[in-house]
Amino acid sequence: MNQAHRIVVVGGGAGGLELVTALGNTLGKHGKAHVTLIDRARAHVWKPLLHIIAAGSMDPGEHQVNYLAQAKWNHFDFRLGEMIGLDRQAQLVHLGEMRDEEGRQITAPRSIPYDTLVICLGSVTNDFGTPGAAQYAVPLDTPTEAVRFNRRLLNACIRAQSQDGPRHPGQLHVAIIGAGATGSELAAELHRTARQMVAYGLDRIDPQRDMRIMLIEAASRILPALPERMSVATEELLKELGVEVMTNCRVAEVREDGVQLSSGTFLPAELVVWSAGVKAPDFLRDIDGLETNRANQLVVEQTLQTTRDPNIFAFGDCAACPLDETGRLVPPRAQAAHQQASHMVGQIKRRMAGEALKPYHYRDFGSLVSLGRYSTVGNLMGSLVGKNMFIEGYFARLMYRSLYKMHEVAVSGWWRTMVDTLARSLSSRVEPTVKLH
């Protein structure tokens, strides 16, 4: 293996994990390449599930993919670590030290050599420097943050159940800043789980009277990046649930006790979620001379190679990949990362064989927004159904679930996916319908 081509993939998100799994089973298994995955977490959870975990509708432990086990089963290496720098001349990825919750060192700073480097670190929440946002608002970038919000929500309910006297202003109120897909889906999930929590003995809370869910959007409509028909259908359903949808509202400050709007209005809230924007991690900005844009994304060619180093590829949310000649970029969606991961498998094989690389072309199959058990809305694009088609209800929900199953199959194969699905189905019949711890 010392003579094998060294492929290093940084980031074990949806695209990165699918890529190393495919490369391990085709190149690593036969000794044609040494494939290494680097991630600061120990396990993977599909990011579109985070709002469900935050609401308490899902136990993250049942949907985690352990990186060490995945590496052993699929013929690649896993290295726990966080990328902090890059030496392009020496072809080294620099990793910082890792420490546990008690401050003890797990791994020392070190460097990993590569022949081909693929960076697919995803995105993080962009609070645009809003005062108080980093301190008081909870982002939903990682499973840890989703679990943190869920625990705060449960603690808030238990606190309200046990206290004597009237409710404080804003108590049991949730402000969700950003009405994109994540914010809108979270609002619907919270409406359901709040009522489920109360059903398990929190009888001093009246969800209709005591709980308030506010969805705050700076644009003129929710889901501003998606077709207007989806936006209208989603907003109507959220309002029917009692979610307060506030558009054309800009947040001036996040405080410990709520949200201050630029209009002067103050919204008391015990819990604040920030889901208003995304950017690539800050350390990628001009890392060792690589070209980046204002959102810290690595600028790449149509081949997914970075513009200043052909040995380094980038894809997913952390990459600025051209969509067409107008200067638009491939959108930061799970379907794009899935497509690019599949394309990268062929790119690396062609690169190792000395063949010309092929350009990547994004195929938009449409968009889906899941409002939990209430409904799902979406539109399917022409490349899938022959024309643009608006869908909702059971069929849309089935399509939404199929996206996750496609990811599971790419990572675990058909057999393991079927067994895991069956196990989760059986578990759900004997467990509470909402996470209570």
Tab-separated table of C-alpha atoms in Angstrom:
chain	number	residue	atom	x	y	z
A	1	MET	CA	0.000	0.000	0.000
A	2	ASN	CA	3.018	2.325	0.358
A	3	GLN	CA	3.156	2.568	-3.439
A	4	ALA	CA	-0.590	2.947	-3.900
A	5	HIS	CA	-2.143	6.245	-4.957
A	6	ARG	CA	-3.105	8.161	-1.807
A	7	ILE	CA	-6.654	9.546	-1.920
A	8	VAL	CA	-7.634	11.721	1.043
A	9	VAL	CA	-11.229	12.873	1.496
A	10	VAL	CA	-11.893	15.562	4.104
A	11	GLY	CA	-15.483	15.592	5.350
A	12	GLY	CA	-17.737	12.630	6.072
A	13	GLY	CA	-21.051	14.209	5.126
A	14	ALA	CA	-23.454	12.680	2.647
A	15	GLY	CA	-21.205	13.188	-0.370
A	16	GLY	CA	-17.904	12.417	1.339
A	17	LEU	CA	-19.112	9.191	2.913
A	18	GLU	CA	-20.666	7.979	-0.330
A	19	LEU	CA	-17.409	8.776	-2.147
A	20	VAL	CA	-15.016	6.943	0.207
A	21	THR	CA	-17.372	3.967	0.388
A	22	ALA	CA	-17.413	3.631	-3.397
A	23	LEU	CA	-13.645	4.213	-3.725
A	24	GLY	CA	-12.873	1.777	-0.933
A	25	ASN	CA	-14.922	-0.976	-2.515
A	26	THR	CA	-13.460	-0.465	-5.983
A	27	LEU	CA	-9.894	0.788	-5.490
A	28	GLY	CA	-9.020	0.208	-1.842
A	29	LYS	CA	-10.278	-3.367	-1.798
A	30	HIS	CA	-7.916	-4.360	-4.604
A	31	GLY	CA	-4.890	-2.352	-3.428
A	32	LYS	CA	-5.080	0.110	-6.311
A	33	ALA	CA	-5.334	3.084	-3.971
A	34	HIS	CA	-5.063	3.966	-0.303
A	35	VAL	CA	-8.302	5.753	0.617
A	36	THR	CA	-8.518	7.850	3.795
A	37	LEU	CA	-11.474	9.742	5.275
A	38	ILE	CA	-10.880	12.581	7.744
A	39	ASP	CA	-13.652	13.949	9.963
A	40	ARG	CA	-13.835	15.581	13.390
A	41	ALA	CA	-16.920	13.529	14.323
A	42	ARG	CA	-16.990	9.800	14.996
A	43	ALA	CA	-20.248	9.073	13.199
A	44	HIS	CA	-22.343	10.343	10.305
A	45	VAL	CA	-25.979	11.468	10.338
A	46	TRP	CA	-27.686	12.597	7.130
A	47	LYS	CA	-27.952	16.368	7.503
A	48	PRO	CA	-31.563	16.727	6.244
A	49	LEU	CA	-32.590	14.721	9.334
A	50	LEU	CA	-31.243	17.251	11.839
A	51	HIS	CA	-34.455	19.247	12.172
A	52	ILE	CA	-36.314	16.008	13.002
A	53	ILE	CA	-33.730	15.193	15.691
A	54	ALA	CA	-33.999	18.742	17.055
A	55	ALA	CA	-37.764	18.427	17.361
A	56	GLY	CA	-37.443	15.081	19.131
A	57	SER	CA	-39.167	12.997	16.462
A	58	MET	CA	-36.108	10.802	15.888
A	59	ASP	CA	-33.411	9.148	17.976
A	60	PRO	CA	-30.084	10.009	16.269
A	61	GLY	CA	-28.489	6.807	17.544
A	62	GLU	CA	-30.714	4.750	15.246
A	63	HIS	CA	-29.559	6.636	12.144
A	64	GLN	CA	-25.833	7.018	12.778
A	65	VAL	CA	-23.145	5.464	10.609
A	66	ASN	CA	-19.995	4.813	12.645
A	67	TYR	CA	-16.975	5.880	10.616
A	68	LEU	CA	-14.578	3.259	12.025
A	69	ALA	CA	-16.993	0.406	11.318
A	70	GLN	CA	-17.833	1.804	7.878
A	71	ALA	CA	-14.115	2.034	7.078
A	72	LYS	CA	-13.443	-1.578	8.059
A	73	TRP	CA	-16.410	-2.904	6.094
A	74	ASN	CA	-15.605	-0.863	2.981
A	75	HIS	CA	-11.803	-0.967	2.726
A	76	PHE	CA	-10.776	2.597	3.586
A	77	ASP	CA	-9.092	4.224	6.594
A	78	PHE	CA	-10.714	6.678	8.984
A	79	ARG	CA	-8.736	9.364	10.798
A	80	LEU	CA	-10.392	11.358	13.567
A	81	GLY	CA	-9.323	14.966	13.218
A	82	GLU	CA	-10.195	18.493	12.141
A	83	MET	CA	-8.519	20.054	9.114
A	84	ILE	CA	-6.887	23.355	10.073
A	85	GLY	CA	-4.474	23.949	7.193
A	86	LEU	CA	-2.913	22.763	3.968
A	87	ASP	CA	0.561	22.560	2.424
A	88	ARG	CA	0.019	22.241	-1.315
A	89	GLN	CA	3.704	22.076	-2.176
A	90	ALA	CA	4.381	19.154	0.176
A	91	GLN	CA	0.863	17.758	-0.439
A	92	LEU	CA	-0.059	17.555	3.226
A	93	VAL	CA	-3.329	18.097	5.071
A	94	HIS	CA	-2.724	19.583	8.523
A	95	LEU	CA	-4.951	18.396	11.382
A	96	GLY	CA	-5.299	20.078	14.749
A	97	GLU	CA	-5.235	18.246	18.053
A	98	MET	CA	-8.420	16.613	19.288
A	99	ARG	CA	-9.474	16.752	22.944
A	100	ASP	CA	-12.318	15.109	24.817
A	101	GLU	CA	-15.016	16.801	26.926
A	102	GLU	CA	-12.668	16.850	29.924
A	103	GLY	CA	-9.860	18.535	28.009
A	104	ARG	CA	-7.631	15.481	27.655
A	105	GLN	CA	-5.803	15.071	24.376
A	106	ILE	CA	-7.084	12.347	22.058
A	107	THR	CA	-4.796	12.989	19.079
A	108	ALA	CA	-1.841	15.333	18.659
A	109	PRO	CA	-1.511	17.756	15.729
A	110	ARG	CA	-0.392	15.836	12.653
A	111	SER	CA	-0.286	15.884	8.868
A	112	ILE	CA	-1.714	13.420	6.329
A	113	PRO	CA	-0.010	13.099	2.905
A	114	TYR	CA	-2.041	12.864	-0.290
A	115	ASP	CA	-1.710	12.436	-4.041
A	116	THR	CA	-5.349	13.398	-4.666
A	117	LEU	CA	-7.217	15.504	-2.132
A	118	VAL	CA	-11.003	15.905	-2.078
A	119	ILE	CA	-12.530	18.543	0.202
A	120	CYS	CA	-16.248	18.129	0.928
A	121	LEU	CA	-16.752	19.765	4.292
A	122	GLY	CA	-20.324	20.899	3.722
A	123	SER	CA	-21.562	24.189	5.108
A	124	VAL	CA	-22.147	25.915	8.431
A	125	THR	CA	-24.747	28.434	9.524
A	126	ASN	CA	-24.111	32.021	8.433
A	127	ASP	CA	-25.467	34.472	11.008
A	128	PHE	CA	-24.113	37.440	8.998
A	129	GLY	CA	-22.548	38.873	12.138
A	130	THR	CA	-25.932	39.558	13.746
A	131	PRO	CA	-25.352	40.668	17.367
A	132	GLY	CA	-26.114	37.902	19.861
A	133	ALA	CA	-26.754	35.227	17.237
A	134	ALA	CA	-23.637	33.184	17.977
A	135	GLN	CA	-24.255	33.412	21.734
A	136	TYR	CA	-27.991	32.871	22.069
A	137	ALA	CA	-29.275	31.193	18.880
A	138	VAL	CA	-28.842	27.458	18.269
A	139	PRO	CA	-27.723	26.475	14.750
A	140	LEU	CA	-28.534	23.065	13.297
A	141	ASP	CA	-25.250	22.170	11.602
A	142	THR	CA	-24.422	18.972	13.502
A	143	PRO	CA	-26.214	16.181	15.378
A	144	THR	CA	-24.721	17.551	18.604
A	145	GLU	CA	-26.410	20.904	18.039
A	146	ALA	CA	-29.715	19.230	17.143
A	147	VAL	CA	-29.608	17.150	20.339
A	148	ARG	CA	-28.668	20.267	22.310
A	149	PHE	CA	-31.761	22.102	21.062
A	150	ASN	CA	-33.995	19.106	21.741
A	151	ARG	CA	-32.717	18.884	25.310
A	152	ARG	CA	-33.323	22.585	25.855
A	153	LEU	CA	-36.855	22.174	24.507
A	154	LEU	CA	-37.578	19.243	26.814
A	155	ASN	CA	-36.058	21.063	29.800
A	156	ALA	CA	-38.215	24.100	29.046
A	157	CYS	CA	-41.338	21.938	29.102
A	158	ILE	CA	-40.348	20.192	32.344
A	159	ARG	CA	-39.543	23.570	33.919
A	160	ALA	CA	-42.939	24.939	32.941
A	161	GLN	CA	-44.637	21.804	34.271
A	162	SER	CA	-43.012	22.036	37.697
A	163	GLN	CA	-43.095	25.784	38.334
A	164	ASP	CA	-45.660	27.590	40.420
A	165	GLY	CA	-47.139	30.886	39.358
A	166	PRO	CA	-47.781	32.419	35.945
A	167	ARG	CA	-45.643	31.863	32.844
A	168	HIS	CA	-42.837	34.356	32.168
A	169	PRO	CA	-43.015	36.482	28.966
A	170	GLY	CA	-41.765	34.371	26.083
A	171	GLN	CA	-41.695	31.156	28.079
A	172	LEU	CA	-42.239	28.128	25.803
A	173	HIS	CA	-41.988	30.411	22.770
A	174	VAL	CA	-39.710	29.313	19.906
A	175	ALA	CA	-38.354	31.756	17.314
A	176	ILE	CA	-37.013	30.179	14.120
A	177	ILE	CA	-34.955	32.659	12.097
A	178	GLY	CA	-34.920	31.722	8.425
A	179	ALA	CA	-37.867	30.167	6.590
A	180	GLY	CA	-35.987	28.034	4.117
A	181	ALA	CA	-36.554	24.293	4.000
A	182	THR	CA	-34.919	23.623	7.388
A	183	GLY	CA	-36.789	26.363	9.232
A	184	SER	CA	-40.165	25.520	7.697
A	185	GLU	CA	-39.762	21.795	8.314
A	186	LEU	CA	-38.651	22.396	11.906
A	187	ALA	CA	-41.717	24.568	12.600
A	188	ALA	CA	-44.083	21.781	11.530
A	189	GLU	CA	-42.175	19.104	13.476
A	190	LEU	CA	-42.181	21.239	16.638
A	191	HIS	CA	-45.930	21.687	16.416
A	192	ARG	CA	-46.401	17.912	16.530
A	193	THR	CA	-43.745	16.989	19.102
A	194	ALA	CA	-44.863	19.711	21.523
A	195	ARG	CA	-48.238	18.026	21.692
A	196	GLN	CA	-46.660	14.589	21.999
A	197	MET	CA	-44.530	15.732	24.958
A	198	VAL	CA	-47.573	17.095	26.748
A	199	ALA	CA	-49.374	13.781	26.212
A	200	TYR	CA	-46.673	12.027	28.281
A	201	GLY	CA	-47.739	13.604	31.562
A	202	LEU	CA	-46.952	17.310	31.160
A	203	ASP	CA	-50.566	18.114	31.864
A	204	ARG	CA	-49.983	21.625	33.194
A	205	ILE	CA	-49.030	22.815	29.702
A	206	ASP	CA	-51.632	23.735	27.126
A	207	PRO	CA	-49.819	23.705	23.747
A	208	GLN	CA	-52.496	25.797	22.092
A	209	ARG	CA	-52.314	28.506	24.742
A	210	ASP	CA	-48.777	28.295	26.160
A	211	MET	CA	-46.602	27.391	23.175
A	212	ARG	CA	-45.855	29.814	20.361
A	213	ILE	CA	-43.834	28.977	17.246
A	214	MET	CA	-42.643	31.962	15.200
A	215	LEU	CA	-41.079	31.542	11.738
A	216	ILE	CA	-39.180	34.694	10.770
A	217	GLU	CA	-38.065	35.391	7.173
A	218	ALA	CA	-36.394	38.480	5.707
A	219	ALA	CA	-37.683	37.790	2.179
A	220	SER	CA	-41.200	38.485	0.974
A	221	ARG	CA	-42.195	34.802	1.209
A	222	ILE	CA	-41.052	31.617	2.903
A	223	LEU	CA	-38.962	29.118	0.914
A	224	PRO	CA	-37.651	32.006	-1.231
A	225	ALA	CA	-35.262	29.763	-3.196
A	226	LEU	CA	-38.036	27.363	-4.250
A	227	PRO	CA	-41.002	27.749	-6.630
A	228	GLU	CA	-43.710	30.128	-5.419
A	229	ARG	CA	-46.415	27.465	-5.551
A	230	MET	CA	-44.485	25.397	-2.986
A	231	SER	CA	-44.067	28.493	-0.831
A	232	VAL	CA	-47.798	29.274	-0.873
A	233	ALA	CA	-48.837	25.677	-0.103
A	234	THR	CA	-46.338	25.386	2.740
A	235	GLU	CA	-47.308	28.706	4.299
A	236	GLU	CA	-51.000	27.841	4.207
A	237	LEU	CA	-50.400	24.555	6.002
A	238	LEU	CA	-48.127	26.127	8.628
A	239	LYS	CA	-50.709	28.789	9.381
A	240	GLU	CA	-53.385	26.122	9.748
A	241	LEU	CA	-51.167	24.523	12.396
A	242	GLY	CA	-50.951	27.814	14.266
A	243	VAL	CA	-47.357	28.656	13.300
A	244	GLU	CA	-46.883	32.436	13.110
A	245	VAL	CA	-45.273	33.121	9.734
A	246	MET	CA	-43.539	36.511	9.606
A	247	THR	CA	-42.115	37.639	6.252
A	248	ASN	CA	-40.290	40.869	5.366
A	249	CYS	CA	-38.839	40.805	8.891
A	250	ARG	CA	-35.142	41.434	9.482
A	251	VAL	CA	-33.470	40.443	12.732
A	252	ALA	CA	-31.391	43.204	14.330
A	253	GLU	CA	-30.292	41.308	17.434
A	254	VAL	CA	-30.739	38.005	19.226
A	255	ARG	CA	-31.023	38.373	22.977
A	256	GLU	CA	-31.152	35.891	25.806
A	257	ASP	CA	-34.865	36.499	26.170
A	258	GLY	CA	-35.887	36.813	22.522
A	259	VAL	CA	-35.414	38.442	19.120
A	260	GLN	CA	-35.209	42.142	18.296
A	261	LEU	CA	-36.429	42.991	14.792
A	262	SER	CA	-35.070	45.929	12.780
A	263	SER	CA	-38.596	47.397	12.803
A	264	GLY	CA	-38.298	47.879	16.563
A	265	THR	CA	-40.590	44.982	17.476
A	266	PHE	CA	-39.323	42.638	20.175
A	267	LEU	CA	-40.400	38.978	20.136
A	268	PRO	CA	-39.980	37.276	23.523
A	269	ALA	CA	-38.735	33.697	23.098
A	270	GLU	CA	-37.168	31.111	25.365
A	271	LEU	CA	-35.601	29.243	22.440
A	272	VAL	CA	-34.106	30.674	19.234
A	273	VAL	CA	-32.970	28.664	16.197
A	274	TRP	CA	-30.870	30.263	13.449
A	275	SER	CA	-31.370	28.731	9.992
A	276	ALA	CA	-31.193	31.844	7.819
A	277	GLY	CA	-28.068	31.284	5.724
A	278	VAL	CA	-25.100	29.043	5.018
A	279	LYS	CA	-21.420	29.447	4.222
A	280	ALA	CA	-18.364	27.221	3.983
A	281	PRO	CA	-16.182	26.933	7.112
A	282	ASP	CA	-14.151	30.094	7.765
A	283	PHE	CA	-10.753	28.379	7.707
A	284	LEU	CA	-11.199	27.607	3.993
A	285	ARG	CA	-10.946	31.303	3.110
A	286	ASP	CA	-7.847	31.564	0.879
A	287	ILE	CA	-6.383	28.393	2.390
A	288	ASP	CA	-2.796	28.106	1.109
A	289	GLY	CA	-3.676	30.276	-1.881
A	290	LEU	CA	-6.707	28.364	-3.153
A	291	GLU	CA	-9.369	30.605	-4.697
A	292	THR	CA	-12.486	31.175	-2.582
A	293	ASN	CA	-15.568	33.377	-2.851
A	294	ARG	CA	-17.353	35.592	-0.317
A	295	ALA	CA	-19.075	32.575	1.231
A	296	ASN	CA	-15.664	30.873	1.813
A	297	GLN	CA	-16.475	28.294	-0.874
A	298	LEU	CA	-13.594	26.835	-2.867
A	299	VAL	CA	-13.963	27.904	-6.490
A	300	VAL	CA	-13.789	24.874	-8.769
A	301	GLU	CA	-13.772	24.157	-12.487
A	302	GLN	CA	-16.486	22.129	-14.198
A	303	THR	CA	-14.286	19.078	-13.513
A	304	LEU	CA	-14.614	19.809	-9.752
A	305	GLN	CA	-10.877	20.583	-9.576
A	306	THR	CA	-9.951	23.724	-7.668
A	307	THR	CA	-8.925	26.554	-9.981
A	308	ARG	CA	-5.358	26.802	-8.662
A	309	ASP	CA	-4.434	23.189	-7.963
A	310	PRO	CA	-5.424	20.209	-10.174
A	311	ASN	CA	-4.509	17.783	-7.378
A	312	ILE	CA	-7.279	19.167	-5.164
A	313	PHE	CA	-10.988	18.643	-5.811
A	314	ALA	CA	-13.940	20.093	-3.933
A	315	PHE	CA	-17.657	19.440	-4.093
A	316	GLY	CA	-20.842	19.834	-2.093
A	317	ASP	CA	-21.808	22.926	-0.105
A	318	CYS	CA	-18.187	24.029	0.393
A	319	ALA	CA	-17.546	24.306	-3.369
A	320	ALA	CA	-18.550	27.056	-5.796
A	321	CYS	CA	-19.237	24.991	-8.893
A	322	PRO	CA	-20.493	26.749	-12.049
A	323	LEU	CA	-24.021	25.784	-13.035
A	324	ASP	CA	-24.086	27.468	-16.447
A	325	GLU	CA	-22.596	30.348	-18.434
A	326	THR	CA	-24.614	32.964	-16.502
A	327	GLY	CA	-22.369	32.684	-13.446
A	328	ARG	CA	-24.937	30.882	-11.313
A	329	LEU	CA	-23.655	28.159	-8.976
A	330	VAL	CA	-24.806	24.617	-8.300
A	331	PRO	CA	-27.243	24.953	-5.362
A	332	PRO	CA	-26.264	23.617	-1.913
A	333	ARG	CA	-28.610	20.633	-1.886
A	334	ALA	CA	-28.290	17.005	-0.904
A	335	GLN	CA	-29.086	15.872	-4.460
A	336	ALA	CA	-26.146	17.922	-5.784
A	337	ALA	CA	-23.724	16.340	-3.291
A	338	HIS	CA	-25.013	12.873	-4.210
A	339	GLN	CA	-24.541	13.537	-7.930
A	340	GLN	CA	-21.085	15.029	-7.445
A	341	ALA	CA	-19.932	12.119	-5.277
A	342	SER	CA	-20.917	9.695	-8.037
A	343	HIS	CA	-19.144	11.869	-10.605
A	344	MET	CA	-16.004	12.056	-8.439
A	345	VAL	CA	-15.642	8.261	-8.388
A	346	GLY	CA	-15.194	8.292	-12.162
A	347	GLN	CA	-13.004	11.406	-12.059
A	348	ILE	CA	-10.494	9.835	-9.686
A	349	LYS	CA	-10.350	6.625	-11.704
A	350	ARG	CA	-9.759	8.633	-14.896
A	351	ARG	CA	-7.100	10.716	-13.151
A	352	MET	CA	-5.255	7.606	-11.953
A	353	ALA	CA	-5.410	6.150	-15.487
A	354	GLY	CA	-4.040	9.371	-17.015
A	355	GLU	CA	-7.258	10.031	-18.916
A	356	ALA	CA	-8.949	13.377	-19.520
A	357	LEU	CA	-11.449	14.398	-16.852
A	358	LYS	CA	-15.112	14.945	-17.678
A	359	PRO	CA	-17.133	18.046	-16.771
A	360	TYR	CA	-19.844	17.771	-14.161
A	361	HIS	CA	-23.364	18.859	-15.100
A	362	TYR	CA	-26.000	19.325	-12.407
A	363	ARG	CA	-29.387	17.690	-12.977
A	364	ASP	CA	-32.207	19.278	-11.003
A	365	PHE	CA	-34.804	16.634	-10.159
A	366	GLY	CA	-36.905	19.092	-8.181
A	367	SER	CA	-37.405	20.038	-4.544
A	368	LEU	CA	-39.310	18.532	-1.642
A	369	VAL	CA	-40.268	20.010	1.725
A	370	SER	CA	-41.488	17.649	4.441
A	371	LEU	CA	-43.880	19.002	7.062
A	372	GLY	CA	-43.642	15.883	9.170
A	373	ARG	CA	-46.725	13.734	9.362
A	374	TYR	CA	-48.936	16.591	8.268
A	375	SER	CA	-47.907	16.762	4.616
A	376	THR	CA	-45.097	16.972	2.096
A	377	VAL	CA	-44.986	19.346	-0.862
A	378	GLY	CA	-42.644	19.530	-3.812
A	379	ASN	CA	-42.106	19.866	-7.508
A	380	LEU	CA	-40.533	17.334	-9.844
A	381	MET	CA	-38.498	18.702	-12.721
A	382	GLY	CA	-38.725	17.815	-16.411
A	383	SER	CA	-35.705	15.506	-16.451
A	384	LEU	CA	-37.598	13.154	-14.149
A	385	VAL	CA	-41.254	13.323	-15.245
A	386	GLY	CA	-41.223	15.020	-18.649
A	387	LYS	CA	-42.424	18.384	-17.314
A	388	ASN	CA	-42.507	20.388	-14.102
A	389	MET	CA	-45.110	18.880	-11.786
A	390	PHE	CA	-46.319	20.072	-8.390
A	391	ILE	CA	-46.910	17.218	-5.926
A	392	GLU	CA	-48.109	16.958	-2.351
A	393	GLY	CA	-49.474	14.494	0.155
A	394	TYR	CA	-48.629	10.797	0.272
A	395	PHE	CA	-46.813	10.634	-3.075
A	396	ALA	CA	-44.610	13.609	-2.162
A	397	ARG	CA	-43.871	12.044	1.233
A	398	LEU	CA	-42.883	8.786	-0.479
A	399	MET	CA	-40.518	10.686	-2.787
A	400	TYR	CA	-38.994	12.515	0.191
A	401	ARG	CA	-38.342	9.271	2.059
A	402	SER	CA	-36.819	7.742	-1.070
A	403	LEU	CA	-34.073	10.402	-1.018
A	404	TYR	CA	-32.854	9.133	2.343
A	405	LYS	CA	-33.125	5.522	1.233
A	406	MET	CA	-30.966	6.301	-1.809
A	407	HIS	CA	-28.318	7.698	0.520
A	408	GLU	CA	-28.552	4.687	2.834
A	409	VAL	CA	-28.182	2.284	-0.089
A	410	ALA	CA	-25.145	4.187	-1.398
A	411	VAL	CA	-23.501	3.936	2.018
A	412	SER	CA	-24.701	0.575	3.350
A	413	GLY	CA	-26.009	-1.410	0.385
A	414	TRP	CA	-29.493	-2.835	-0.156
A	415	TRP	CA	-29.320	-5.664	2.382
A	416	ARG	CA	-28.131	-3.601	5.365
A	417	THR	CA	-30.573	-0.804	4.487
A	418	MET	CA	-33.491	-3.253	4.498
A	419	VAL	CA	-32.433	-4.736	7.851
A	420	ASP	CA	-31.919	-1.304	9.447
A	421	THR	CA	-35.293	-0.092	8.162
A	422	LEU	CA	-37.027	-3.133	9.618
A	423	ALA	CA	-35.234	-2.747	12.959
A	424	ARG	CA	-36.232	0.914	13.222
A	425	SER	CA	-39.813	0.057	12.338
A	426	LEU	CA	-40.001	-2.532	15.139
A	427	SER	CA	-38.324	-0.179	17.627
A	428	SER	CA	-40.803	2.602	16.905
A	429	ARG	CA	-43.669	0.340	18.003
A	430	VAL	CA	-42.317	-0.104	21.562
A	431	GLU	CA	-40.690	3.306	22.127
A	432	PRO	CA	-42.309	6.681	22.906
A	433	THR	CA	-43.369	8.613	19.817
A	434	VAL	CA	-41.127	11.505	20.861
A	435	LYS	CA	-37.687	11.624	22.487
A	436	LEU	CA	-38.123	12.285	26.228
A	437	HIS	CA	-34.538	12.208	27.527
